[in-house]
mmCIF file of C-alpha atoms in Angstrom:
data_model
loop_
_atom_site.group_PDB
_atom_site.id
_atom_site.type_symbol
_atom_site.label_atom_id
_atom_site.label_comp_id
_atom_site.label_asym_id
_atom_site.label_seq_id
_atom_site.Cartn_x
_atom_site.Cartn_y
_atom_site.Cartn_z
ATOM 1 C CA UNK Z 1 220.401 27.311 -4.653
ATOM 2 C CA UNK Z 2 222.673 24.706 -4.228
ATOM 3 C CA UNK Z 3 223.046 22.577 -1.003
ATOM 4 C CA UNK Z 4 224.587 19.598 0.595
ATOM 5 C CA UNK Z 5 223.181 16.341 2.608
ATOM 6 C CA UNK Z 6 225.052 14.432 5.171
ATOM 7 C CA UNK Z 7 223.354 11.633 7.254
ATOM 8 C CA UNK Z 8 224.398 10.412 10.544
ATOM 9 C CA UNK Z 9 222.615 7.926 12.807
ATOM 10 C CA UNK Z 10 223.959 6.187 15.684
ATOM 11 C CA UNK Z 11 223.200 2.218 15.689
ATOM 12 C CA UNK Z 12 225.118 -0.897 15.218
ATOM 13 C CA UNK Z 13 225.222 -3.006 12.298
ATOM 14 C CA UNK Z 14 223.683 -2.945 9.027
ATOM 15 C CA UNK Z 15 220.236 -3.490 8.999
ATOM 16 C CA UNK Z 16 218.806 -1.492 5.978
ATOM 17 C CA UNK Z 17 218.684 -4.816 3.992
ATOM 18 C CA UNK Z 18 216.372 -6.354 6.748
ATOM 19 C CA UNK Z 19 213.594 -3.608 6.629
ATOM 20 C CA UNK Z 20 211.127 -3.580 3.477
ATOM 21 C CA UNK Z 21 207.922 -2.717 3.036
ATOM 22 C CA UNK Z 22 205.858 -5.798 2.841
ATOM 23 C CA UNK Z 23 201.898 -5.812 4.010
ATOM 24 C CA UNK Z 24 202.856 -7.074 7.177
ATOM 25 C CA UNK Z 25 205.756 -4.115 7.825
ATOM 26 C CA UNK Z 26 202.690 -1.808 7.037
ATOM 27 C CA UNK Z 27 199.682 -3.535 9.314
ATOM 28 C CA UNK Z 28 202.579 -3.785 12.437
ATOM 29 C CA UNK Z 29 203.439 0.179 11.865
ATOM 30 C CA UNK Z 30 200.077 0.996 11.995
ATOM 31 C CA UNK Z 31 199.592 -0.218 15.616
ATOM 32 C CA UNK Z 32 202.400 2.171 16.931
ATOM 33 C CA UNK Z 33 200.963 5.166 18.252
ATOM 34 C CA UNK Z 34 202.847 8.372 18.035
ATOM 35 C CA UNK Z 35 202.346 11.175 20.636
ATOM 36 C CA UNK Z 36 202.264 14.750 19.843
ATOM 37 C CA UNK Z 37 205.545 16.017 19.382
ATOM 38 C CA UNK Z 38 206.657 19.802 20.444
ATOM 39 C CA UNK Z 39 206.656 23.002 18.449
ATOM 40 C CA UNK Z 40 205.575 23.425 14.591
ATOM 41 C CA UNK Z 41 208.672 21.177 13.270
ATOM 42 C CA UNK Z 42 207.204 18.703 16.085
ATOM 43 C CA UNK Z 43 204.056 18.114 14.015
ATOM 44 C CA UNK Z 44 205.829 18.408 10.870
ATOM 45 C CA UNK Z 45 207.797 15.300 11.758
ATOM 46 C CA UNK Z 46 204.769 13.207 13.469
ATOM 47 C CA UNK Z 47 202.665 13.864 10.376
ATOM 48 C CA UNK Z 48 205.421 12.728 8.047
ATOM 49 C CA UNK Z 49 206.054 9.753 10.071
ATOM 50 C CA UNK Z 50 201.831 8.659 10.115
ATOM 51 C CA UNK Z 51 202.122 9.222 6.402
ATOM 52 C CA UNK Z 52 205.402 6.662 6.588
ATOM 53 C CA UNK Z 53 203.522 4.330 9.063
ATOM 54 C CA UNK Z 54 200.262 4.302 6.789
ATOM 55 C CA UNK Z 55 198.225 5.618 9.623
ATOM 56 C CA UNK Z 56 195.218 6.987 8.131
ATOM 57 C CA UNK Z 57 193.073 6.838 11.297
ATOM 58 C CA UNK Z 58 194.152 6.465 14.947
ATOM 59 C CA UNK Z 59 194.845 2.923 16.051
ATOM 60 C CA UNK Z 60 191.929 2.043 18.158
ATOM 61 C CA UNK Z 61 194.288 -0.467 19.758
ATOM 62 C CA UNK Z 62 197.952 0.599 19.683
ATOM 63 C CA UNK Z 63 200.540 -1.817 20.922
ATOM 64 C CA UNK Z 64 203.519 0.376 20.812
ATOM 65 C CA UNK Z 65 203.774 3.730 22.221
ATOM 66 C CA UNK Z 66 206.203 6.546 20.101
ATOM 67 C CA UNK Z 67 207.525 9.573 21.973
ATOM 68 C CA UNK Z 68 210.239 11.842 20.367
ATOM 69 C CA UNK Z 69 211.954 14.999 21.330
ATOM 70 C CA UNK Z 70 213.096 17.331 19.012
ATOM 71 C CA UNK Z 71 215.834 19.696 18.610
ATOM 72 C CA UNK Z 72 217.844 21.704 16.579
ATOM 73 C CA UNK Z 73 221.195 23.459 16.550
ATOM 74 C CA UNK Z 74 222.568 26.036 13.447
ATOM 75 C CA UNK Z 75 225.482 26.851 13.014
ATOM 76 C CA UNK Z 76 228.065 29.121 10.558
ATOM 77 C CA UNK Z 77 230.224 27.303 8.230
ATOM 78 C CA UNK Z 78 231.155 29.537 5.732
ATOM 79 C CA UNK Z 79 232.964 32.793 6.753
ATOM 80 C CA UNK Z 80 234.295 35.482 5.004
ATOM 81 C CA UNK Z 81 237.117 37.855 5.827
ATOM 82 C CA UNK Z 82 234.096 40.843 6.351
ATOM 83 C CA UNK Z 83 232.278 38.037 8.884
ATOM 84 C CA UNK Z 84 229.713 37.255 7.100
ATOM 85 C CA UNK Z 85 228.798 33.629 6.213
ATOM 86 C CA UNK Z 86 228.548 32.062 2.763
ATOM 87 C CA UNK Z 87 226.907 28.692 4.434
ATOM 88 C CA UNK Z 88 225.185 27.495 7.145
ATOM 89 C CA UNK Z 89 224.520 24.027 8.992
ATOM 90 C CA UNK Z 90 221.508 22.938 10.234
ATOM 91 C CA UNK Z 91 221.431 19.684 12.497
ATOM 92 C CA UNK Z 92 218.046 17.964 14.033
ATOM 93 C CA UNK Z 93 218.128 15.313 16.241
ATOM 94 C CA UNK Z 94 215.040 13.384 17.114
ATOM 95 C CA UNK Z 95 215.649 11.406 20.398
ATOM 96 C CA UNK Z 96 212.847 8.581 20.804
ATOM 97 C CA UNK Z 97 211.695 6.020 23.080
ATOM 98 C CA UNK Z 98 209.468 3.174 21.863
ATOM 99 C CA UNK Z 99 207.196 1.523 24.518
ATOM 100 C CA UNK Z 100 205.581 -1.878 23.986
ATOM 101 C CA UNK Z 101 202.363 -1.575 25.411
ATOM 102 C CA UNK Z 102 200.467 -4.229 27.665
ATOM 103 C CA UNK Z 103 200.830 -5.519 31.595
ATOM 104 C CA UNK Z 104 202.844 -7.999 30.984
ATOM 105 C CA UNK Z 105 205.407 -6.006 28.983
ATOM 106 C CA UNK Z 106 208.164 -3.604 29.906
ATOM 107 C CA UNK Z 107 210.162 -3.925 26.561
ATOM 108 C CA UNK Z 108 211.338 -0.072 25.525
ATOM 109 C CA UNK Z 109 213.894 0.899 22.739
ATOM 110 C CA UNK Z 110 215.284 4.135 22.676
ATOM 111 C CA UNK Z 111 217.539 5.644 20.494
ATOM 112 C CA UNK Z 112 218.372 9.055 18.854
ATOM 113 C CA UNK Z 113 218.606 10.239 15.018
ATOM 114 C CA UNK Z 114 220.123 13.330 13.696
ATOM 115 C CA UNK Z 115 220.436 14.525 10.392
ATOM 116 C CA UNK Z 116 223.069 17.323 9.441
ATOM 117 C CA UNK Z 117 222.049 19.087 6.550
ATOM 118 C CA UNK Z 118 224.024 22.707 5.382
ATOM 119 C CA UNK Z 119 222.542 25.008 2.680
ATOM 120 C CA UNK Z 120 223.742 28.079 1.387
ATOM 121 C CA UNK Z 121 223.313 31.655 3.149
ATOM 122 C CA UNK Z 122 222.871 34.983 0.298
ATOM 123 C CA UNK Z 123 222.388 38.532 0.785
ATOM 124 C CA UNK Z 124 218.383 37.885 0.349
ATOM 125 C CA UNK Z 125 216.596 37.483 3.952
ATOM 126 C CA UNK Z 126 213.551 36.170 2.208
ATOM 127 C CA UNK Z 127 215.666 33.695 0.353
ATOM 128 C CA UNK Z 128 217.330 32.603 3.551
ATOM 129 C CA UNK Z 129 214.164 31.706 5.466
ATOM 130 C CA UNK Z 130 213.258 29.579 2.228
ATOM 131 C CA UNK Z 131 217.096 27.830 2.519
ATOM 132 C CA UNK Z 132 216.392 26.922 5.858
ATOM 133 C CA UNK Z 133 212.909 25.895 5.544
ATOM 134 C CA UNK Z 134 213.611 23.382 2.548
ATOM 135 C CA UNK Z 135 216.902 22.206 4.839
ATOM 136 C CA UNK Z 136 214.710 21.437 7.870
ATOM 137 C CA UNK Z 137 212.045 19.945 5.770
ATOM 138 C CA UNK Z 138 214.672 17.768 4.453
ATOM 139 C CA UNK Z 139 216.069 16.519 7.519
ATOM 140 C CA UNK Z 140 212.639 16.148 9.041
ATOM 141 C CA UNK Z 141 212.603 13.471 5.711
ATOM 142 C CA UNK Z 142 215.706 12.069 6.722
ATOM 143 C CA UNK Z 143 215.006 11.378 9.835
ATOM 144 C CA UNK Z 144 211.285 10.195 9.760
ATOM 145 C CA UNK Z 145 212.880 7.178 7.230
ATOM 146 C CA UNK Z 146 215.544 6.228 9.831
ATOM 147 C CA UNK Z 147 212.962 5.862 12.573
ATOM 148 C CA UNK Z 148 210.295 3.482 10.335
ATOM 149 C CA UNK Z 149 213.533 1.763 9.366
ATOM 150 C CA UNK Z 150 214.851 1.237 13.256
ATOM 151 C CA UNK Z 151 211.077 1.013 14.657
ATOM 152 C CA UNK Z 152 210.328 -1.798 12.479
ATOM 153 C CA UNK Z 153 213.536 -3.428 12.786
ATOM 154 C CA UNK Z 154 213.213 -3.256 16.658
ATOM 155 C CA UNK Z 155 209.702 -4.641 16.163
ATOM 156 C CA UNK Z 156 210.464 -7.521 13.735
ATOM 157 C CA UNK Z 157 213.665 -9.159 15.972
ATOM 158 C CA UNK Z 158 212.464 -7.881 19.875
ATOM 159 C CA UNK Z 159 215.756 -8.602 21.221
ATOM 160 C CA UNK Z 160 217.081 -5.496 20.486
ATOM 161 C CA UNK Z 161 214.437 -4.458 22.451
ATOM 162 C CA UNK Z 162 216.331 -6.380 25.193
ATOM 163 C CA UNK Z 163 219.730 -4.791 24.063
ATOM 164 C CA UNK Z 164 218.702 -1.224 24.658
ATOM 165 C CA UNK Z 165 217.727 -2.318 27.746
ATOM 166 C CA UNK Z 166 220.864 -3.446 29.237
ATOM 167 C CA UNK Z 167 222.561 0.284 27.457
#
């Protein structure tokens, strides 16, 4: 089955170049906890992004605080003359705030993500459910790297921290 991926984040700039994955990227995203997310695809997404983060355990002490909401829209693309569709599109968006945590600190980022991903639709229900399962496991990918990329960018340089602020 064949199948097409389009990415599209909303953020200024190009950062990609500034995030790696040194020891110290990996001992700061283990101190951001991530709350339970909503519905199967919820999980899906927080366990990919632990397995991203390098969280093995719980952080005893956490010092940023995750929370996303998930959604997702489908939609036809491909139509025949009989109505019937040849493709669809699936599109999740992850909106997320990110919470330093502490008295003294009221820092918060928040942001969304979305990945668009379409995948092809055939006369086979069973092969359908499969399309769309792969699709939303892909985007789930997608969008679990965008958010280790913007969380740790956000942590490394905290005035953006200030910038979502003032937005």
């Amino acid at each position: 089955f064949f199948s097409s991926r389009r990415r599209h984040t909303r953020y200024i700039g190009d950062w990609s170049s500034d995030v790696c994955s040194s020891d110290l990227d990996a001992r700061i995203l283990k101190l951001v906890k991530i709350n339970s997310i909503d519905n199967r695809e919820g999980q899906k997404l927080r366990t990919i992004l632990k397995q991203k983060f390098g969280q093995r355990l719980t952080s005893e002490r956490p010092r940023w605080l995750l929370t996303i909401k998930l959604s997702e829209k489908k939609k036809q693309l491909g139509v025949k003359r009989d109505a019937t569709t040849t493709r669809r599109e699936l599109s999740v968006t992850a909106k997320f705030t990110l919470r330093e945590l502490g008295s003294k600190s009221l820092r918060v980022l928040k942001g969304q993500s979305l990945s668009v991903i379409s995948f092809s639709e055939v006369s086979s229900g069973y092969a359908n459910m499969i399309n769309e399962t792969n699709a939303r496991n892909r985007s789930l990918d997608v969008i679990a790297n965008d958010l280790r990329n913007r969380i740790m960018l956000a942590i490394r340089h905290p005035q953006i921290f200030e910038q979502s602020a003032k937005n």
